PDB file of C-alpha atoms in Angstrom:
ATOM      1  CA  UNK A   1      -0.240  -0.123   0.138  1.00 88.00           C
ATOM      2  CA  UNK A   2       1.681   3.402  -1.260  1.00 79.00           C
ATOM      3  CA  UNK A   3       0.070   6.959  -0.095  1.00 80.00           C
ATOM      4  CA  UNK A   4       1.077  10.249  -2.100  1.00 87.00           C
ATOM      5  CA  UNK A   5       0.683  13.421  -1.408  1.00 88.00           C
ATOM      6  CA  UNK A   6      -2.429  15.279  -2.815  1.00 91.00           C
ATOM      7  CA  UNK A   7      -2.962  18.723  -1.504  1.00 94.00           C
ATOM      8  CA  UNK A   8      -2.850  20.430   1.562  1.00 95.00           C
ATOM      9  CA  UNK A   9      -6.029  23.127   2.628  1.00 96.00           C
ATOM     10  CA  UNK A  10      -6.058  26.510   3.728  1.00 96.00           C
ATOM     11  CA  UNK A  11      -9.596  28.392   4.642  1.00 97.00           C
ATOM     12  CA  UNK A  12      -9.083  31.550   3.394  1.00 97.00           C
ATOM     13  CA  UNK A  13     -11.500  34.535   4.140  1.00 97.00           C
ATOM     14  CA  UNK A  14     -10.770  36.563   0.604  1.00 97.00           C
ATOM     15  CA  UNK A  15     -10.275  34.599  -1.924  1.00 98.00           C
ATOM     16  CA  UNK A  16      -8.840  36.940  -4.667  1.00 98.00           C
ATOM     17  CA  UNK A  17      -6.571  38.504  -1.949  1.00 98.00           C
ATOM     18  CA  UNK A  18      -5.265  35.184  -1.263  1.00 98.00           C
ATOM     19  CA  UNK A  19      -4.812  33.950  -4.954  1.00 98.00           C
ATOM     20  CA  UNK A  20      -3.156  37.392  -5.802  1.00 98.00           C
ATOM     21  CA  UNK A  21      -0.854  36.919  -2.480  1.00 98.00           C
ATOM     22  CA  UNK A  22       0.170  33.147  -3.351  1.00 98.00           C
ATOM     23  CA  UNK A  23       0.615  34.154  -7.088  1.00 98.00           C
ATOM     24  CA  UNK A  24       3.153  36.990  -6.418  1.00 98.00           C
ATOM     25  CA  UNK A  25       5.236  35.584  -3.309  1.00 98.00           C
ATOM     26  CA  UNK A  26       5.394  31.682  -4.637  1.00 97.00           C
ATOM     27  CA  UNK A  27       4.489  31.863  -8.011  1.00 96.00           C
ATOM     28  CA  UNK A  28       1.640  29.607  -7.340  1.00 97.00           C
ATOM     29  CA  UNK A  29      -1.461  29.495 -10.175  1.00 97.00           C
ATOM     30  CA  UNK A  30      -4.867  28.218 -10.061  1.00 98.00           C
ATOM     31  CA  UNK A  31      -5.022  24.547 -11.910  1.00 97.00           C
ATOM     32  CA  UNK A  32      -8.689  23.818 -10.933  1.00 97.00           C
ATOM     33  CA  UNK A  33     -11.908  25.207  -9.227  1.00 98.00           C
ATOM     34  CA  UNK A  34     -15.075  23.423  -7.848  1.00 98.00           C
ATOM     35  CA  UNK A  35     -17.761  25.884  -6.825  1.00 98.00           C
ATOM     36  CA  UNK A  36     -20.896  24.669  -4.677  1.00 98.00           C
ATOM     37  CA  UNK A  37     -24.480  25.240  -6.970  1.00 98.00           C
ATOM     38  CA  UNK A  38     -25.479  27.238  -4.289  1.00 98.00           C
ATOM     39  CA  UNK A  39     -22.654  29.263  -3.930  1.00 97.00           C
ATOM     40  CA  UNK A  40     -21.629  28.482  -0.267  1.00 98.00           C
ATOM     41  CA  UNK A  41     -17.951  27.416  -0.824  1.00 98.00           C
ATOM     42  CA  UNK A  42     -15.652  27.484  -3.556  1.00 98.00           C
ATOM     43  CA  UNK A  43     -12.291  25.497  -3.482  1.00 98.00           C
ATOM     44  CA  UNK A  44      -9.365  26.564  -5.772  1.00 98.00           C
ATOM     45  CA  UNK A  45      -6.568  24.487  -6.002  1.00 98.00           C
ATOM     46  CA  UNK A  46      -2.882  25.724  -6.599  1.00 98.00           C
ATOM     47  CA  UNK A  47       0.008  24.739  -8.252  1.00 96.00           C
ATOM     48  CA  UNK A  48       3.360  25.561  -9.007  1.00 95.00           C
ATOM     49  CA  UNK A  49       3.473  24.820 -12.641  1.00 91.00           C
ATOM     50  CA  UNK A  50       4.517  21.223 -12.536  1.00 84.00           C
ATOM     51  CA  UNK A  51       7.567  21.127 -10.489  1.00 81.00           C
ATOM     52  CA  UNK A  52       5.604  19.037  -8.045  1.00 89.00           C
ATOM     53  CA  UNK A  53       2.153  17.458  -8.122  1.00 92.00           C
ATOM     54  CA  UNK A  54       1.240  18.428  -4.452  1.00 94.00           C
ATOM     55  CA  UNK A  55      -1.356  21.405  -4.497  1.00 96.00           C
ATOM     56  CA  UNK A  56      -2.519  24.015  -2.057  1.00 97.00           C
ATOM     57  CA  UNK A  57      -6.322  23.723  -1.829  1.00 98.00           C
ATOM     58  CA  UNK A  58      -7.899  27.267  -0.642  1.00 98.00           C
ATOM     59  CA  UNK A  59     -11.410  27.264   0.793  1.00 98.00           C
ATOM     60  CA  UNK A  60     -13.815  30.255   0.619  1.00 98.00           C
ATOM     61  CA  UNK A  61     -16.563  29.423   2.806  1.00 98.00           C
ATOM     62  CA  UNK A  62     -19.416  32.122   1.890  1.00 97.00           C
ATOM     63  CA  UNK A  63     -20.987  32.252   5.569  1.00 96.00           C
ATOM     64  CA  UNK A  64     -17.703  32.476   7.427  1.00 95.00           C
ATOM     65  CA  UNK A  65     -17.927  35.867   8.999  1.00 93.00           C
ATOM     66  CA  UNK A  66     -14.648  36.086  11.301  1.00 94.00           C
ATOM     67  CA  UNK A  67     -10.870  35.364  11.293  1.00 92.00           C
ATOM     68  CA  UNK A  68     -10.002  31.636  11.176  1.00 91.00           C
ATOM     69  CA  UNK A  69      -8.465  30.708  14.705  1.00 90.00           C
ATOM     70  CA  UNK A  70      -4.980  29.479  14.143  1.00 88.00           C
ATOM     71  CA  UNK A  71      -3.907  28.621  17.577  1.00 84.00           C
ATOM     72  CA  UNK A  72      -0.189  28.857  18.110  1.00 78.00           C
ATOM     73  CA  UNK A  73       0.147  28.182  14.424  1.00 65.00           C
ATOM     74  CA  UNK A  74       2.861  25.399  14.507  1.00 76.00           C
ATOM     75  CA  UNK A  75       1.704  24.110  11.155  1.00 82.00           C
ATOM     76  CA  UNK A  76       3.048  25.321   8.026  1.00 90.00           C
ATOM     77  CA  UNK A  77       4.090  24.666   4.658  1.00 93.00           C
ATOM     78  CA  UNK A  78       7.735  24.475   3.348  1.00 95.00           C
ATOM     79  CA  UNK A  79       8.901  25.840  -0.132  1.00 95.00           C
ATOM     80  CA  UNK A  80      12.462  25.012  -1.459  1.00 94.00           C
ATOM     81  CA  UNK A  81      13.632  27.890  -3.877  1.00 96.00           C
ATOM     82  CA  UNK A  82      16.128  27.858  -6.485  1.00 94.00           C
ATOM     83  CA  UNK A  83      17.284  31.785  -5.720  1.00 95.00           C
ATOM     84  CA  UNK A  84      16.900  32.061  -1.623  1.00 96.00           C
ATOM     85  CA  UNK A  85      18.244  35.550  -1.966  1.00 96.00           C
ATOM     86  CA  UNK A  86      16.163  36.927  -4.671  1.00 97.00           C
ATOM     87  CA  UNK A  87      13.233  35.170  -2.609  1.00 97.00           C
ATOM     88  CA  UNK A  88      14.088  36.780   0.753  1.00 97.00           C
ATOM     89  CA  UNK A  89      14.264  40.387  -1.257  1.00 98.00           C
ATOM     90  CA  UNK A  90      11.052  39.950  -3.066  1.00 98.00           C
ATOM     91  CA  UNK A  91       9.404  38.846  -0.035  1.00 98.00           C
ATOM     92  CA  UNK A  92      11.002  41.670   2.174  1.00 98.00           C
ATOM     93  CA  UNK A  93       9.774  44.266  -0.217  1.00 98.00           C
ATOM     94  CA  UNK A  94       6.158  42.561   0.002  1.00 98.00           C
ATOM     95  CA  UNK A  95       6.459  43.008   3.684  1.00 98.00           C
ATOM     96  CA  UNK A  96       5.045  39.754   4.346  1.00 98.00           C
ATOM     97  CA  UNK A  97       8.622  38.019   6.048  1.00 98.00           C
ATOM     98  CA  UNK A  98       7.165  37.132   9.923  1.00 96.00           C
ATOM     99  CA  UNK A  99      10.037  35.243  11.232  1.00 96.00           C
ATOM    100  CA  UNK A 100      13.720  34.923   9.971  1.00 97.00           C
ATOM    101  CA  UNK A 101      16.171  32.169  11.583  1.00 95.00           C
ATOM    102  CA  UNK A 102      19.257  33.089  10.017  1.00 93.00           C
ATOM    103  CA  UNK A 103      21.434  30.408  11.984  1.00 95.00           C
ATOM    104  CA  UNK A 104      19.519  27.964  10.235  1.00 95.00           C
ATOM    105  CA  UNK A 105      19.197  29.758   6.542  1.00 95.00           C
ATOM    106  CA  UNK A 106      15.494  29.767   6.607  1.00 96.00           C
ATOM    107  CA  UNK A 107      12.713  32.396   7.150  1.00 97.00           C
ATOM    108  CA  UNK A 108       9.020  32.353   7.100  1.00 97.00           C
ATOM    109  CA  UNK A 109       6.301  34.334   5.191  1.00 97.00           C
ATOM    110  CA  UNK A 110       2.628  35.067   6.258  1.00 97.00           C
ATOM    111  CA  UNK A 111      -0.371  35.263   4.086  1.00 97.00           C
ATOM    112  CA  UNK A 112      -3.475  37.256   4.297  1.00 97.00           C
ATOM    113  CA  UNK A 113      -5.256  34.995   7.028  1.00 95.00           C
ATOM    114  CA  UNK A 114      -1.963  34.736   8.978  1.00 93.00           C
ATOM    115  CA  UNK A 115      -0.908  31.157   7.813  1.00 95.00           C
ATOM    116  CA  UNK A 116       2.764  30.506   7.817  1.00 95.00           C
ATOM    117  CA  UNK A 117       5.014  28.939   4.732  1.00 96.00           C
ATOM    118  CA  UNK A 118       8.467  28.331   5.361  1.00 96.00           C
ATOM    119  CA  UNK A 119      11.308  29.263   2.804  1.00 97.00           C
ATOM    120  CA  UNK A 120      14.360  26.882   2.493  1.00 96.00           C
ATOM    121  CA  UNK A 121      17.216  27.792   0.073  1.00 95.00           C
ATOM    122  CA  UNK A 122      17.353  24.559  -2.574  1.00 91.00           C
ATOM    123  CA  UNK A 123      20.859  23.406  -1.454  1.00 79.00           C
ATOM    124  CA  UNK A 124      21.349  22.944   2.324  1.00 61.00           C
TER     125      UNK A 124
END
C-alpha cells in the first residue's frame, strides 16, 4: 500500500486576495476550481507550474464571518526556492516576512490569513 501527497488545505476569508498573494509571493497559480451550486463555498487548487504534483487547496466559505483561529500556528507549509537571496528580497519588499532564522538559513512568510509558509534554499 502506497500513499502519495495530494494537497493541503487552508481556509481563507478573501479568495481573490489570497490568490493574488500566492501568485506574487510563490508563483502558485490556480489549476482547478470547484464551486458549490448554491454558492456556499469555492475550492481553488493551486499548483507550482509542474515542479510538483502537490497542490494547495484554498477554501472560501460564503457564510464565514470572522478570522480563522490558527491557534499557536505551529503548522506550516515549506517551499524550496532555487534563488534564496532573490526570494528573500522579494518577500521583504512585499512585507510578508514574519520570522527569520539566519542560523538555520530559512525564513517564514505569512499569508493574508496568517498562515505561515517556510522558505528554504534549494541546497542545504
